[in-house]
CSV table of C-alpha atoms in Angstrom, one decimal:
chain,number,residue,atom,x,y,z
C,1,ASP,CA,-9.9,7.2,-18.1
C,2,ALA,CA,-11.0,7.9,-14.8
C,3,GLY,CA,-8.7,6.0,-12.3
C,4,VAL,CA,-8.8,4.8,-9.0
C,5,THR,CA,-11.5,7.5,-7.0
C,6,GLN,CA,-12.7,7.9,-3.6
C,7,SER,CA,-14.7,10.0,-1.7
C,8,PRO,CA,-15.0,11.6,0.8
C,9,THR,CA,-11.5,13.5,0.9
C,10,HIS,CA,-11.9,14.5,4.9
C,11,LEU,CA,-14.2,13.5,7.6
C,12,ILE,CA,-14.6,14.1,10.8
C,13,LYS,CA,-17.0,12.2,13.2
C,14,THR,CA,-16.6,11.3,16.7
C,15,ARG,CA,-16.3,8.4,19.2
C,16,GLY,CA,-19.3,6.1,18.3
C,17,GLN,CA,-20.7,7.3,15.0
C,18,GLN,CA,-21.1,4.8,11.7
C,19,VAL,CA,-18.9,6.0,8.6
C,20,THR,CA,-19.3,4.9,5.0
C,21,LEU,CA,-16.2,5.6,2.6
C,22,ARG,CA,-16.9,4.6,-0.8
C,23,CYS,CA,-14.1,3.7,-3.5
C,24,SER,CA,-14.7,3.5,-7.7
C,25,PRO,CA,-12.1,1.4,-8.5
C,26,LYS,CA,-10.3,2.0,-11.9
C,27,SER,CA,-12.0,1.6,-15.5
C,28,GLY,CA,-11.3,-2.7,-16.0
C,29,HIS,CA,-10.8,-3.1,-12.8
C,30,ASP,CA,-13.0,-5.9,-10.4
C,31,THR,CA,-10.7,-6.1,-8.0
C,32,VAL,CA,-10.6,-3.8,-3.5
C,33,SER,CA,-8.6,-3.5,-1.6
C,34,TRP,CA,-8.8,-1.2,1.3
C,35,TYR,CA,-5.9,0.0,3.8
C,36,GLN,CA,-5.5,2.3,7.2
C,37,GLN,CA,-2.6,4.3,7.1
C,38,ALA,CA,-1.7,5.9,10.9
C,39,LEU,CA,-0.3,8.9,11.0
C,40,GLY,CA,3.7,8.0,10.2
C,41,GLN,CA,2.8,4.0,9.6
C,42,GLY,CA,3.0,1.8,6.3
C,43,PRO,CA,-0.5,1.0,4.9
C,44,GLN,CA,-2.1,-1.6,6.7
C,45,PHE,CA,-4.2,-4.4,4.5
C,46,ILE,CA,-7.7,-4.4,6.6
C,47,PHE,CA,-9.3,-6.8,3.3
C,48,GLN,CA,-9.9,-7.5,-0.8
C,49,TYR,CA,-13.3,-8.0,-2.8
C,50,TYR,CA,-13.9,-9.7,-5.8
C,51,GLU,CA,-17.3,-10.9,-7.2
C,52,GLU,CA,-19.3,-9.1,-4.7
C,53,GLU,CA,-17.6,-11.2,-2.1
C,54,GLU,CA,-15.1,-10.4,0.9
C,55,ARG,CA,-12.0,-13.0,-0.5
C,56,GLN,CA,-9.5,-12.2,1.8
C,57,ARG,CA,-9.7,-10.3,5.5
C,58,GLY,CA,-6.5,-8.2,7.5
C,59,ASN,CA,-6.1,-8.4,11.1
C,60,PHE,CA,-9.2,-5.4,12.0
C,61,PRO,CA,-11.8,-6.4,14.2
C,62,ASP,CA,-15.7,-6.7,13.2
C,63,ARG,CA,-16.7,-3.4,13.6
C,64,PHE,CA,-14.9,-2.9,9.5
C,65,SER,CA,-16.4,-4.5,7.0
C,66,GLY,CA,-17.4,-3.7,3.7
C,67,HIS,CA,-19.5,-4.0,0.8
C,68,GLN,CA,-18.6,-4.6,-3.0
C,69,PHE,CA,-21.8,-3.8,-5.9
C,70,PRO,CA,-22.4,-5.3,-9.0
C,71,ASN,CA,-20.5,-2.2,-11.2
C,72,TYR,CA,-17.1,-3.4,-8.6
C,73,SER,CA,-17.5,-0.1,-6.5
C,74,SER,CA,-17.1,-0.3,-3.3
C,75,GLU,CA,-17.7,0.9,0.2
C,76,LEU,CA,-15.8,0.2,3.3
C,77,ASN,CA,-18.7,1.6,7.1
C,78,VAL,CA,-16.5,1.2,10.1
C,79,ASN,CA,-19.0,0.8,13.3
C,80,ALA,CA,-18.7,2.6,16.3
C,81,LEU,CA,-16.1,4.6,16.0
C,82,LEU,CA,-13.1,4.9,18.2
C,83,LEU,CA,-10.1,8.3,18.8
C,84,GLY,CA,-8.1,5.2,16.4
C,85,ASP,CA,-9.3,5.0,13.9
C,86,SER,CA,-8.6,8.1,12.8
C,87,ALA,CA,-6.5,7.6,9.7
C,88,LEU,CA,-6.3,7.8,6.1
C,89,TYR,CA,-8.4,5.0,4.5
C,90,LEU,CA,-6.8,3.9,1.3
C,91,CYS,CA,-8.8,2.0,-1.5
C,92,ALA,CA,-6.4,-0.2,-4.2
C,93,SER,CA,-8.0,-1.9,-7.6
C,94,SER,CA,-7.0,-4.7,-9.6
C,95,LEU,CA,-8.1,-6.9,-12.4
C,96,GLU,CA,-7.9,-10.5,-10.8
C,97,GLY,CA,-5.7,-12.7,-13.2
C,98,SER,CA,-4.5,-10.4,-15.1
C,99,GLY,CA,-1.4,-12.7,-15.5
C,100,SER,CA,0.9,-9.5,-15.3
C,101,VAL,CA,2.8,-8.2,-12.3
C,102,ASN,CA,0.8,-6.8,-9.2
C,103,GLU,CA,-0.5,-4.1,-10.9
C,104,GLN,CA,-2.6,-1.8,-8.3
C,105,TYR,CA,-3.9,1.2,-8.4
C,106,PHE,CA,-4.0,3.2,-5.3
C,107,GLY,CA,-6.7,6.0,-4.8
C,108,PRO,CA,-6.5,9.3,-3.5
C,109,GLY,CA,-7.5,8.1,-0.2
C,110,THR,CA,-10.0,9.4,2.6
C,111,ARG,CA,-8.9,11.2,6.0
C,112,LEU,CA,-10.6,10.0,8.2
C,113,THR,CA,-10.4,12.2,11.6
C,114,VAL,CA,-12.1,10.9,14.8
C,115,THR,CA,-12.8,13.0,17.8
P,1,GLN,CA,3.0,-12.3,12.4
P,2,LYS,CA,4.3,-11.0,9.4
P,3,GLU,CA,6.7,-8.0,9.4
P,4,VAL,CA,8.5,-5.6,6.8
P,5,GLU,CA,11.1,-4.0,8.8
P,6,GLN,CA,12.4,-0.6,7.0
P,7,ASN,CA,14.8,1.9,8.7
P,8,SER,CA,12.0,5.3,9.3
P,9,GLY,CA,14.4,7.3,8.7
P,10,PRO,CA,14.9,10.5,7.5
P,11,LEU,CA,17.4,9.7,5.2
P,12,SER,CA,19.2,12.6,3.4
P,13,VAL,CA,21.4,12.5,0.6
P,14,PRO,CA,23.1,15.1,-1.5
P,15,GLU,CA,21.5,16.2,-4.9
P,16,GLY,CA,23.3,13.2,-7.9
P,17,ALA,CA,24.1,11.1,-4.9
P,18,ILE,CA,22.6,7.7,-4.6
P,19,ALA,CA,20.3,6.9,-1.8
P,20,SER,CA,20.1,3.7,-0.7
P,21,LEU,CA,17.1,2.2,1.1
P,22,ASN,CA,16.8,-1.5,3.2
P,23,CYS,CA,14.0,-3.6,4.0
P,24,THR,CA,14.3,-6.9,5.6
P,25,TYR,CA,11.3,-9.5,6.0
P,26,SER,CA,10.5,-12.2,8.4
P,27,ASP,CA,8.0,-14.6,6.0
P,28,ARG,CA,11.0,-16.4,4.8
P,29,GLY,CA,8.5,-17.9,1.7
P,30,SER,CA,7.9,-14.7,0.5
P,31,GLN,CA,8.0,-14.4,-3.4
P,32,SER,CA,7.4,-11.3,-4.8
P,33,PHE,CA,8.5,-7.8,-3.7
P,34,PHE,CA,8.0,-3.8,-4.1
P,35,TRP,CA,8.7,-0.8,-3.8
P,36,TYR,CA,6.2,2.2,-3.9
P,37,ARG,CA,6.8,5.7,-3.4
P,38,GLN,CA,4.3,8.3,-1.4
P,39,TYR,CA,4.8,11.4,-1.8
P,40,SER,CA,4.0,13.7,1.7
P,41,GLY,CA,-0.3,13.5,2.0
P,42,LYS,CA,-0.3,11.6,-1.5
P,43,SER,CA,-1.1,7.4,-2.5
P,44,PRO,CA,1.4,5.4,-3.1
P,45,GLU,CA,2.5,4.9,-6.4
P,46,LEU,CA,4.6,1.5,-7.6
P,47,ILE,CA,8.2,2.0,-8.9
P,48,MET,CA,9.5,-1.2,-8.8
P,49,PHE,CA,9.0,-4.8,-8.9
P,50,ILE,CA,11.7,-7.5,-8.0
P,51,TYR,CA,10.4,-11.5,-7.9
P,52,SER,CA,14.3,-13.0,-8.1
P,53,ASN,CA,17.1,-12.7,-6.8
P,54,GLY,CA,19.8,-10.5,-8.3
P,55,ASP,CA,19.5,-6.9,-9.4
P,56,LYS,CA,16.8,-5.4,-11.8
P,57,GLU,CA,17.5,-1.4,-13.0
P,58,ASP,CA,15.2,0.6,-14.4
P,59,GLY,CA,16.3,3.8,-15.3
P,60,ARG,CA,17.8,5.3,-12.8
P,61,PHE,CA,16.1,3.1,-9.4
P,62,THR,CA,17.7,-0.7,-8.8
P,63,ALA,CA,15.7,-3.2,-7.1
P,64,GLN,CA,18.3,-6.0,-5.4
P,65,LEU,CA,17.3,-9.2,-4.3
P,66,ASN,CA,18.0,-12.0,-1.8
P,67,LYS,CA,15.6,-14.5,-0.5
P,68,ALA,CA,18.6,-15.9,1.4
P,69,SER,CA,19.2,-13.0,3.7
P,70,GLN,CA,15.6,-12.3,3.5
P,71,TYR,CA,16.5,-8.7,2.7
P,72,VAL,CA,15.0,-6.2,-0.6
P,73,SER,CA,16.4,-2.7,-1.3
P,74,LEU,CA,16.1,0.1,-3.6
P,75,LEU,CA,18.7,2.4,-5.1
P,76,ILE,CA,18.3,5.3,-6.4
P,77,ARG,CA,21.3,6.6,-8.2
P,78,ASP,CA,21.6,10.2,-9.4
P,79,SER,CA,19.1,11.5,-6.7
P,80,GLN,CA,17.2,14.2,-7.3
P,81,PRO,CA,15.1,17.2,-5.4
P,82,SER,CA,12.0,15.4,-6.0
P,83,ASP,CA,13.1,11.9,-5.3
P,84,SER,CA,11.8,13.1,-1.5
P,85,ALA,CA,9.9,11.3,-0.3
P,86,THR,CA,8.8,7.7,2.0
P,87,TYR,CA,9.3,4.7,-0.7
P,88,LEU,CA,7.4,1.8,1.3
P,89,CYS,CA,9.0,-1.9,0.8
P,90,VAL,CA,5.9,-3.8,0.2
P,91,VAL,CA,5.9,-7.9,0.0
P,92,ILE,CA,3.1,-10.4,-0.8
P,93,PRO,CA,3.4,-13.0,1.3
P,94,TYR,CA,3.0,-17.4,0.9
P,95,GLY,CA,-0.1,-17.9,0.4
P,96,GLY,CA,-1.1,-13.3,-0.1
P,97,SER,CA,-2.5,-12.6,-3.2
P,98,GLN,CA,-2.4,-9.5,-5.1
P,99,GLY,CA,-4.3,-6.9,-3.0
P,100,ASN,CA,-3.1,-8.3,0.9
P,101,LEU,CA,-0.4,-7.0,0.7
P,102,ILE,CA,2.2,-5.7,3.8
P,103,PHE,CA,4.0,-3.0,3.6
P,104,GLY,CA,6.6,-1.8,6.0
P,105,LYS,CA,6.5,1.7,8.1
P,106,GLY,CA,9.0,3.5,5.3
P,107,THR,CA,11.9,5.3,4.6
P,108,LYS,CA,12.0,9.2,4.2
P,109,LEU,CA,13.8,9.9,2.0
P,110,SER,CA,15.3,13.9,1.3
P,111,VAL,CA,17.7,14.9,-1.6
P,112,LYS,CA,18.9,18.6,-0.8
P,113,PRO,CA,19.8,20.4,-3.7
């Protein structure tokens, strides 16, 4: 049973470019959340996708957008990259309405470096 | 702005000692509280959750919650070098949901052999 997977593992981009990060949730999960973790900080919630729609959004600009596909996988897109976007991007999946405690599984992350 | 505050450490304890990690949160309506462990370069993993005031024990770990004081703590008994990691205090604020987690900056724990 595969856990949460993310690709790519590492990425280097230049200021002003656009980037797409990908996430496949744990088998059986239908909800995907994205977090940004800057060095030395805790993860910050970007947004959450459920039923192919953005359900909640954190305090991030519109340059950050996403998508969820019918197979529950998700993409995070960042436009007009800034140096400050350099961070570890974490994807987490869970099962909506599972009735259990928050069993949110994190993927290994994508390390984005903007130069 | 809903916040979760933790001492960044590092907290250094000898092997076999009790490590005490503390956290305060600003949203008085918060109902769900979690501790995640994050090894360097790895993703966070859930180790404890607590919803009610009081203590909750799971093996060597005890989570403590005091909603009146807006305070959460994690005790690690018989600390091992493998417990060396950053511990993240996490809260679901009032009106939030699974997935919309508010993380503290984390406390780095170092257990010395």
